[in-house]
mmCIF file of C-alpha atoms and ligand atoms in Angstrom:
data_model
loop_
_atom_site.group_PDB
_atom_site.id
_atom_site.type_symbol
_atom_site.label_atom_id
_atom_site.label_comp_id
_atom_site.label_asym_id
_atom_site.label_seq_id
_atom_site.Cartn_x
_atom_site.Cartn_y
_atom_site.Cartn_z
ATOM 1 C CA MET A 165 109.432 107.170 90.797
ATOM 2 C CA ALA A 166 106.173 106.561 92.261
ATOM 3 C CA HIS A 167 102.471 106.702 91.760
ATOM 4 C CA ILE A 168 101.192 110.049 92.702
ATOM 5 C CA PRO A 169 98.434 108.671 95.345
ATOM 6 C CA GLN A 170 101.380 106.961 97.283
ATOM 7 C CA LEU A 171 102.895 110.408 97.655
ATOM 8 C CA LEU A 172 99.826 112.313 98.489
ATOM 9 C CA SER A 173 99.533 109.755 101.279
ATOM 10 C CA ARG A 174 102.674 111.216 102.739
ATOM 11 C CA GLY A 175 100.716 114.539 103.951
ATOM 12 C CA LEU A 176 100.472 118.043 102.065
ATOM 13 C CA SER A 177 101.831 117.948 98.688
ATOM 14 C CA CYS A 178 103.315 120.650 96.778
ATOM 15 C CA SER A 179 103.811 120.136 92.794
ATOM 16 C CA PHE A 180 104.786 122.523 89.965
ATOM 17 C CA GLU A 181 102.966 122.655 86.613
ATOM 18 C CA PHE A 182 105.135 123.400 83.513
ATOM 19 C CA GLY A 183 104.507 123.882 79.921
ATOM 20 C CA PRO A 184 106.960 122.411 76.845
ATOM 21 C CA PRO A 185 108.736 125.670 75.877
ATOM 22 C CA ARG A 186 107.861 126.732 72.423
ATOM 23 C CA ASP A 187 111.848 128.058 71.543
ATOM 24 C CA GLU A 188 115.574 128.056 72.633
ATOM 25 C CA LYS A 189 115.143 131.018 74.889
ATOM 26 C CA GLY A 190 112.028 129.161 76.526
ATOM 27 C CA GLU A 191 113.968 126.175 77.126
ATOM 28 C CA ALA A 192 116.633 128.247 78.849
ATOM 29 C CA THR A 193 113.918 130.036 80.942
ATOM 30 C CA LEU A 194 111.999 126.567 81.756
ATOM 31 C CA ALA A 195 115.442 124.973 82.688
ATOM 32 C CA ARG A 196 116.272 127.707 85.072
ATOM 33 C CA THR A 197 112.711 127.576 86.720
ATOM 34 C CA ILE A 198 113.190 123.752 86.835
ATOM 35 C CA GLU A 199 116.537 124.007 88.813
ATOM 36 C CA GLU A 200 115.215 126.788 91.185
ATOM 37 C CA LEU A 201 111.999 125.124 91.920
ATOM 38 C CA ARG A 202 113.348 121.622 92.305
ATOM 39 C CA LYS A 203 115.188 122.676 95.403
ATOM 40 C CA ARG A 204 111.805 122.971 96.847
ATOM 41 C CA ASP A 205 111.556 119.248 96.674
ATOM 42 C CA PRO A 206 108.291 119.023 94.957
ATOM 43 C CA THR A 207 105.929 116.208 95.719
ATOM 44 C CA TYR A 208 105.712 115.922 91.866
ATOM 45 C CA VAL A 209 105.838 118.220 88.673
ATOM 46 C CA SER A 210 102.979 118.146 85.908
ATOM 47 C CA VAL A 211 103.561 118.941 82.105
ATOM 48 C CA THR A 212 100.860 120.250 80.189
ATOM 49 C CA TYR A 213 99.878 119.118 76.467
ATOM 50 C CA GLY A 214 99.282 121.382 73.792
ATOM 51 C CA ALA A 215 95.392 121.639 72.330
ATOM 52 C CA GLY A 216 94.661 119.281 69.950
ATOM 53 C CA GLY A 217 98.562 117.440 70.538
ATOM 54 C CA SER A 218 100.028 120.719 69.477
ATOM 55 C CA THR A 219 103.261 119.681 71.830
ATOM 56 C CA ARG A 220 102.539 116.058 71.543
ATOM 57 C CA ASP A 221 106.587 115.088 71.177
ATOM 58 C CA ARG A 222 107.588 118.028 73.220
ATOM 59 C CA THR A 223 105.396 117.147 76.083
ATOM 60 C CA HIS A 224 106.510 113.245 75.886
ATOM 61 C CA ASP A 225 110.358 114.363 75.694
ATOM 62 C CA LEU A 226 110.195 116.546 78.637
ATOM 63 C CA VAL A 227 108.174 114.427 81.038
ATOM 64 C CA VAL A 228 110.464 111.488 80.153
ATOM 65 C CA GLU A 229 113.643 113.914 80.534
ATOM 66 C CA ILE A 230 112.181 115.405 84.089
ATOM 67 C CA ASN A 231 111.119 111.817 85.351
ATOM 68 C CA ASN A 232 114.341 109.808 84.090
ATOM 69 C CA GLU A 233 116.998 112.221 84.176
ATOM 70 C CA MET A 234 116.099 114.778 86.677
ATOM 71 C CA GLY A 235 114.812 112.276 89.535
ATOM 72 C CA LEU A 236 111.514 113.995 89.685
ATOM 73 C CA THR A 237 108.250 112.321 89.529
ATOM 74 C CA ALA A 238 106.484 114.046 86.176
ATOM 75 C CA MET A 239 103.104 113.610 85.485
ATOM 76 C CA ALA A 240 102.199 113.697 81.590
ATOM 77 C CA HIS A 241 98.627 115.755 80.617
ATOM 78 C CA LEU A 242 96.822 114.150 77.878
ATOM 79 C CA THR A 243 93.593 115.437 76.380
ATOM 80 C CA CYS A 244 91.014 113.651 73.864
ATOM 81 C CA ALA A 245 90.032 116.631 71.684
ATOM 82 C CA ALA A 246 90.929 115.976 68.030
ATOM 83 C CA HIS A 247 92.607 112.751 68.716
ATOM 84 C CA THR A 248 91.658 109.348 67.378
ATOM 85 C CA GLN A 249 91.644 106.605 70.077
ATOM 86 C CA ALA A 250 94.706 104.931 68.001
ATOM 87 C CA ASP A 251 96.624 108.081 68.327
ATOM 88 C CA LEU A 252 95.780 107.851 72.323
ATOM 89 C CA GLU A 253 96.548 104.534 72.559
ATOM 90 C CA ALA A 254 99.965 104.969 70.728
ATOM 91 C CA LEU A 255 100.873 107.871 73.385
ATOM 92 C CA ILE A 256 99.932 105.909 76.425
ATOM 93 C CA VAL A 257 101.820 102.744 75.400
ATOM 94 C CA ARG A 258 104.953 105.283 74.600
ATOM 95 C CA TYR A 259 104.667 106.714 77.871
ATOM 96 C CA ARG A 260 104.138 103.013 79.716
ATOM 97 C CA ASN A 261 107.053 101.731 77.593
ATOM 98 C CA ALA A 262 109.393 104.980 78.994
ATOM 99 C CA GLY A 263 108.605 104.101 82.499
ATOM 100 C CA ILE A 264 106.193 106.931 83.008
ATOM 101 C CA GLU A 265 103.459 105.900 85.855
ATOM 102 C CA ASN A 266 101.325 109.238 86.128
ATOM 103 C CA ILE A 267 99.083 110.706 83.260
ATOM 104 C CA LEU A 268 96.318 113.506 84.203
ATOM 105 C CA ALA A 269 93.211 112.742 81.660
ATOM 106 C CA LEU A 270 91.591 115.477 80.263
ATOM 107 C CA GLY A 271 88.640 116.513 77.797
ATOM 108 C CA GLY A 272 90.766 119.048 76.341
ATOM 109 C CA ASP A 273 89.540 121.780 73.884
ATOM 110 C CA ALA A 274 90.068 121.772 69.888
ATOM 111 C CA PRO A 275 92.651 124.313 68.716
ATOM 112 C CA VAL A 276 91.405 127.783 67.797
ATOM 113 C CA GLY A 277 90.805 127.583 64.244
ATOM 114 C CA TYR A 278 90.619 124.036 63.923
ATOM 115 C CA ASP A 279 87.951 122.305 61.984
ATOM 116 C CA GLY A 280 88.940 118.440 61.705
ATOM 117 C CA PRO A 281 87.122 115.651 63.350
ATOM 118 C CA ALA A 282 86.224 116.316 67.148
ATOM 119 C CA GLY A 283 87.974 113.213 68.375
ATOM 120 C CA GLU A 284 86.730 109.646 68.914
ATOM 121 C CA LEU A 285 86.748 110.001 72.694
ATOM 122 C CA GLN A 286 84.281 112.655 74.130
ATOM 123 C CA TYR A 287 84.864 113.029 77.634
ATOM 124 C CA SER A 288 88.159 112.605 79.940
ATOM 125 C CA SER A 289 86.197 109.647 81.830
ATOM 126 C CA GLU A 290 86.608 107.637 78.420
ATOM 127 C CA LEU A 291 90.173 108.746 78.493
ATOM 128 C CA VAL A 292 90.493 107.302 82.148
ATOM 129 C CA ALA A 293 89.049 104.110 81.282
ATOM 130 C CA LEU A 294 91.387 103.831 78.129
ATOM 131 C CA ILE A 295 94.561 104.615 80.209
ATOM 132 C CA ARG A 296 93.419 102.031 82.599
ATOM 133 C CA GLY A 297 93.486 99.290 80.196
ATOM 134 C CA LEU A 298 96.511 100.030 78.822
ATOM 135 C CA GLY A 299 99.048 99.758 82.070
ATOM 136 C CA ASP A 300 99.337 100.592 85.698
ATOM 137 C CA PHE A 301 99.262 104.295 85.484
ATOM 138 C CA SER A 302 97.962 106.274 88.410
ATOM 139 C CA VAL A 303 95.325 108.713 86.550
ATOM 140 C CA GLY A 304 94.357 112.005 87.542
ATOM 141 C CA VAL A 305 91.308 114.371 86.115
ATOM 142 C CA ALA A 306 90.626 117.937 86.136
ATOM 143 C CA ALA A 307 87.975 119.369 88.522
ATOM 144 C CA HIS A 308 86.172 122.815 88.255
ATOM 145 C CA PRO A 309 85.234 124.600 91.088
ATOM 146 C CA GLU A 310 83.181 127.129 89.471
ATOM 147 C CA PRO A 311 81.959 124.679 87.030
ATOM 148 C CA HIS A 312 83.344 124.074 83.780
ATOM 149 C CA PRO A 313 82.164 126.661 81.098
ATOM 150 C CA ARG A 314 80.523 124.024 78.916
ATOM 151 C CA SER A 315 78.504 122.623 81.754
ATOM 152 C CA ILE A 316 74.705 122.760 81.465
ATOM 153 C CA SER A 317 74.407 123.375 84.987
ATOM 154 C CA LEU A 318 76.619 123.273 88.258
ATOM 155 C CA ALA A 319 74.923 120.359 89.595
ATOM 156 C CA ALA A 320 75.433 118.280 86.230
ATOM 157 C CA ASP A 321 79.010 119.369 86.500
ATOM 158 C CA ARG A 322 79.443 118.059 89.944
ATOM 159 C CA ASP A 323 77.699 114.944 88.944
ATOM 160 C CA HIS A 324 80.412 114.238 85.892
ATOM 161 C CA THR A 325 83.160 115.057 88.083
ATOM 162 C CA ALA A 326 82.104 112.542 90.748
ATOM 163 C CA GLU A 327 81.734 109.868 88.188
ATOM 164 C CA LYS A 328 85.060 110.573 86.351
ATOM 165 C CA LEU A 329 86.839 110.883 89.832
ATOM 166 C CA ALA A 330 85.450 107.866 90.901
ATOM 167 C CA SER A 331 87.104 105.759 88.330
ATOM 168 C CA ALA A 332 90.701 108.043 88.669
ATOM 169 C CA ASP A 333 92.718 108.184 91.485
ATOM 170 C CA PHE A 334 92.617 112.265 92.224
ATOM 171 C CA ALA A 335 91.864 115.657 90.530
ATOM 172 C CA ILE A 336 93.678 118.518 90.422
ATOM 173 C CA THR A 337 91.428 121.538 90.320
ATOM 174 C CA GLN A 338 91.228 124.683 87.911
ATOM 175 C CA PHE A 339 92.349 128.047 89.628
ATOM 176 C CA PHE A 340 89.901 129.861 91.428
ATOM 177 C CA PHE A 341 90.390 132.883 93.936
ATOM 178 C CA GLU A 342 88.008 132.348 96.869
ATOM 179 C CA ALA A 343 88.146 129.476 98.812
ATOM 180 C CA ARG A 344 84.638 128.728 98.931
ATOM 181 C CA HIS A 345 84.526 127.707 95.510
ATOM 182 C CA TYR A 346 86.836 124.714 96.460
ATOM 183 C CA PHE A 347 85.164 123.482 99.600
ATOM 184 C CA ASP A 348 81.702 123.731 97.530
ATOM 185 C CA LEU A 349 83.130 121.487 94.989
ATOM 186 C CA VAL A 350 84.701 119.160 97.710
ATOM 187 C CA ASP A 351 81.391 118.924 99.700
ATOM 188 C CA ALA A 352 79.533 118.429 96.470
ATOM 189 C CA LEU A 353 81.904 115.399 95.732
ATOM 190 C CA ALA A 354 81.377 114.233 99.410
ATOM 191 C CA GLN A 355 77.811 114.118 98.839
ATOM 192 C CA ARG A 356 77.884 112.180 96.154
ATOM 193 C CA GLY A 357 80.309 109.563 97.803
ATOM 194 C CA VAL A 358 83.524 110.343 96.204
ATOM 195 C CA THR A 359 86.091 111.536 98.634
ATOM 196 C CA LYS A 360 89.453 110.842 96.804
ATOM 197 C CA PRO A 361 92.023 113.783 97.017
ATOM 198 C CA VAL A 362 91.586 117.187 95.201
ATOM 199 C CA ILE A 363 94.606 118.958 94.665
ATOM 200 C CA ALA A 364 93.873 122.662 94.799
ATOM 201 C CA GLY A 365 94.992 124.301 91.496
ATOM 202 C CA ILE A 366 96.837 127.592 92.507
ATOM 203 C CA MET A 367 97.549 130.400 89.823
ATOM 204 C CA PRO A 368 98.998 133.785 91.371
ATOM 205 C CA ALA A 369 97.465 136.600 89.908
ATOM 206 C CA THR A 370 100.801 138.546 88.821
ATOM 207 C CA SER A 371 99.347 140.135 85.821
ATOM 208 C CA ILE A 372 96.030 141.564 85.366
ATOM 209 C CA ALA A 373 95.492 141.451 81.764
ATOM 210 C CA ALA A 374 96.632 137.563 81.908
ATOM 211 C CA ILE A 375 94.615 136.489 84.643
ATOM 212 C CA ALA A 376 91.450 138.228 83.169
ATOM 213 C CA ARG A 377 91.918 136.436 80.040
ATOM 214 C CA MET A 378 92.723 133.099 81.649
ATOM 215 C CA ALA A 379 89.899 133.551 83.860
ATOM 216 C CA GLN A 380 87.314 134.138 81.243
ATOM 217 C CA LEU A 381 88.439 131.299 78.955
ATOM 218 C CA GLN A 382 88.361 128.838 82.038
ATOM 219 C CA GLY A 383 85.263 130.057 83.528
ATOM 220 C CA SER A 384 87.002 131.342 86.850
ATOM 221 C CA GLU A 385 85.573 134.330 88.632
ATOM 222 C CA PHE A 386 88.026 137.257 88.824
ATOM 223 C CA PRO A 387 86.383 138.967 91.817
ATOM 224 C CA GLU A 388 85.972 142.530 91.805
ATOM 225 C CA TRP A 389 87.801 142.970 95.212
ATOM 226 C CA LEU A 390 91.163 141.090 93.528
ATOM 227 C CA ALA A 391 90.974 143.307 90.810
ATOM 228 C CA ALA A 392 90.517 146.198 92.575
ATOM 229 C CA LYS A 393 93.953 145.363 94.736
ATOM 230 C CA LEU A 394 95.856 144.650 91.557
ATOM 231 C CA TYR A 395 94.503 147.880 89.736
ATOM 232 C CA ALA A 396 95.566 149.853 93.064
ATOM 233 C CA ALA A 397 99.193 148.412 92.514
ATOM 234 C CA GLU A 398 99.606 148.982 88.857
ATOM 235 C CA ASP A 399 100.825 152.597 89.256
ATOM 236 C CA GLN A 400 103.788 151.390 91.313
ATOM 237 C CA GLY A 401 104.751 148.660 88.649
ATOM 238 C CA PRO A 402 105.021 145.161 87.859
ATOM 239 C CA ALA A 403 106.721 144.035 90.818
ATOM 240 C CA ALA A 404 103.930 145.770 92.916
ATOM 241 C CA VAL A 405 101.141 143.854 91.265
ATOM 242 C CA ARG A 406 103.051 140.725 91.663
ATOM 243 C CA ALA A 407 103.408 141.235 95.272
ATOM 244 C CA VAL A 408 99.661 141.537 95.485
ATOM 245 C CA GLY A 409 98.926 138.366 93.664
ATOM 246 C CA VAL A 410 101.659 136.701 95.889
ATOM 247 C CA GLU A 411 100.316 137.806 99.062
ATOM 248 C CA GLU A 412 96.542 136.843 97.965
ATOM 249 C CA ALA A 413 97.666 133.411 96.528
ATOM 250 C CA THR A 414 99.600 132.939 99.799
ATOM 251 C CA LYS A 415 96.269 133.833 101.858
ATOM 252 C CA LEU A 416 94.307 131.225 99.764
ATOM 253 C CA CYS A 417 96.735 128.740 100.367
ATOM 254 C CA GLU A 418 96.542 129.402 104.411
ATOM 255 C CA GLU A 419 92.776 128.985 103.938
ATOM 256 C CA LEU A 420 93.341 125.829 102.365
ATOM 257 C CA ARG A 421 95.554 124.218 104.357
ATOM 258 C CA ALA A 422 93.553 125.118 107.636
ATOM 259 C CA GLU A 423 90.865 122.849 105.991
ATOM 260 C CA SER A 424 93.483 119.979 105.287
ATOM 261 C CA VAL A 425 93.581 120.414 101.655
ATOM 262 C CA PRO A 426 95.750 117.195 100.366
ATOM 263 C CA GLY A 427 97.939 119.557 98.058
ATOM 264 C CA PHE A 428 98.592 122.653 96.349
ATOM 265 C CA GLN A 429 99.680 122.298 92.426
ATOM 266 C CA PHE A 430 101.360 125.989 91.369
ATOM 267 C CA PHE A 431 100.425 126.561 87.595
ATOM 268 C CA THR A 432 103.963 128.582 87.059
ATOM 269 C CA LEU A 433 103.694 129.394 83.496
ATOM 270 C CA ASN A 434 107.462 128.364 83.612
ATOM 271 C CA LEU A 435 108.540 131.019 85.865
ATOM 272 C CA ALA A 436 109.865 130.572 89.432
ATOM 273 C CA THR A 437 109.600 133.835 91.110
ATOM 274 C CA ALA A 438 105.878 133.913 92.232
ATOM 275 C CA THR A 439 105.455 130.491 93.239
ATOM 276 C CA ARG A 440 109.134 130.429 95.034
ATOM 277 C CA GLU A 441 107.952 133.390 97.070
ATOM 278 C CA ILE A 442 104.371 131.864 97.934
ATOM 279 C CA CYS A 443 106.173 128.555 99.030
ATOM 280 C CA ASP A 444 108.652 130.602 101.400
ATOM 281 C CA ASN A 445 105.495 132.872 102.880
ATOM 282 C CA LEU A 446 103.770 128.889 103.457
ATOM 283 C CA GLY A 447 107.443 127.569 104.845
ATOM 284 C CA ILE A 448 107.243 124.966 102.156
HETATM 285 P P1 FAD B 142 85.674 116.680 80.694
HETATM 286 O O1 FAD B 142 85.851 116.016 82.078
HETATM 287 O O2 FAD B 142 85.403 115.825 79.381
HETATM 288 O O3 FAD B 142 84.423 117.675 81.092
HETATM 289 C C1 FAD B 142 84.003 118.540 79.978
HETATM 290 C C2 FAD B 142 82.746 118.892 80.045
HETATM 291 O O4 FAD B 142 81.803 118.055 80.069
HETATM 292 C C3 FAD B 142 82.348 119.255 81.273
HETATM 293 O O5 FAD B 142 81.311 120.624 81.176
HETATM 294 C C4 FAD B 142 81.395 118.297 81.770
HETATM 295 O O6 FAD B 142 80.323 118.575 83.231
HETATM 296 C C5 FAD B 142 80.996 117.680 80.713
HETATM 297 N N1 FAD B 142 80.937 116.382 80.757
HETATM 298 C C6 FAD B 142 81.622 115.452 81.329
HETATM 299 N N2 FAD B 142 81.369 114.188 81.274
HETATM 300 C C7 FAD B 142 80.163 114.031 80.828
HETATM 301 C C8 FAD B 142 78.914 113.254 80.554
HETATM 302 N N3 FAD B 142 79.290 111.866 80.637
HETATM 303 N N4 FAD B 142 78.021 113.680 80.000
HETATM 304 C C9 FAD B 142 77.409 114.993 79.559
HETATM 305 N N5 FAD B 142 78.689 116.131 79.752
HETATM 306 C C10 FAD B 142 79.891 115.666 80.206
HETATM 307 N N6 FAD B 142 94.141 121.635 78.437
HETATM 308 C C11 FAD B 142 94.851 121.449 77.634
HETATM 309 O O7 FAD B 142 94.526 121.122 76.278
HETATM 310 N N7 FAD B 142 96.175 120.776 78.135
HETATM 311 C C12 FAD B 142 96.489 120.685 79.299
HETATM 312 O O8 FAD B 142 97.683 120.231 79.590
HETATM 313 C C13 FAD B 142 95.486 120.986 80.160
HETATM 314 N N8 FAD B 142 95.776 121.028 81.490
HETATM 315 C C14 FAD B 142 94.679 121.013 82.499
HETATM 316 C C15 FAD B 142 94.899 120.857 83.933
HETATM 317 C C16 FAD B 142 94.202 121.416 84.835
HETATM 318 C C17 FAD B 142 94.431 120.999 86.495
HETATM 319 C C18 FAD B 142 92.942 121.612 84.609
HETATM 320 C C19 FAD B 142 92.004 121.821 85.598
HETATM 321 C C20 FAD B 142 92.619 122.049 83.178
HETATM 322 C C21 FAD B 142 93.494 121.368 82.235
HETATM 323 N N9 FAD B 142 93.322 121.947 80.758
HETATM 324 C C22 FAD B 142 94.338 121.552 80.008
HETATM 325 C C23 FAD B 142 92.075 122.459 80.646
HETATM 326 C C24 FAD B 142 90.712 121.309 80.187
HETATM 327 O O9 FAD B 142 91.519 120.481 78.960
HETATM 328 C C25 FAD B 142 89.578 122.062 79.820
HETATM 329 O O10 FAD B 142 88.821 122.682 80.831
HETATM 330 C C26 FAD B 142 88.595 121.251 79.006
HETATM 331 O O11 FAD B 142 87.802 122.042 78.622
HETATM 332 C C27 FAD B 142 87.715 120.595 80.069
HETATM 333 O O12 FAD B 142 88.433 119.061 80.351
HETATM 334 P P2 FAD B 142 87.924 118.042 81.345
HETATM 335 O O13 FAD B 142 88.859 117.180 81.568
HETATM 336 O O14 FAD B 142 87.377 118.869 82.499
HETATM 337 O O15 FAD B 142 86.735 117.871 80.498
#
């Protein structure tokens, strides 16, 4: 296994994000998806962490299984919200002892309906420092092209992203549908003296309702032109909608690749088809 920055130095990276399944049916779906997508020889795979630690053990076990038993480099997501520092230290040490070398340090959000303490670490930059102090990890952070919904302004979010990326190794973006958002982010970071790799997070718009909901939650624009194309395909059924989503995600990736993006992270939602089709279109 390896540190992700070493893998990124080899050229355009292609990675897949998975979430720990909730039940046996989900486990079977994810097993099929991993089996299918591992044929693409991903640079690494990334495993999400449920809000407030709701998937604490499941995320750990999936990361360790993928990394240590499937021969793929796996990165664990970890969030500050609703955790004590001792909780986070224990999780990081557990990963270190299991041989995991890559962690995505996130601020996170409290779970819906949660009314406990907010968490001892307020921002992801504090988690980056904590991880650095506990082992020889490569550390990634999130970046928000549009920007993050809790930000007081675009400039403030760019400042905070530059600060945290300066102390981390690489960033992965929230999803976006127009390349200009990514280029604006990367330019703003460069203006602040930060040129570390920023991997583009890619979410194919394969379901109108799901994308509209996620875009609103994450602060990503769901552009009218894209909504119009997806609604126009709706009468022909879900496969036609998915085809539009795949086509537009392919165009977005091509535009980013033409400007030397270091890599793509596909948010698979544990399903292989759309990601496989985009990879086919891109020749990855
Ligand atoms: P932070 O970096 O802490 O930033 C949060 C807000 O605080 C921003 O508005 C920022 O501008 C501001 N800020 C940062 N530092 C400071 C400072 N010093 N002073 C004042 N303001 C500051 N969530 C999950 O729960 N589980 C996951 O597995 C997960 N995976 C993700 C993967 C990717 C690639 C991305 C992009 C997001 C992911 N998220 C995940 C969502 C993420 O946790 C949320 O977007 C969260 O609300 C913010 O996380 P962050 O790491 O950007 O937070």
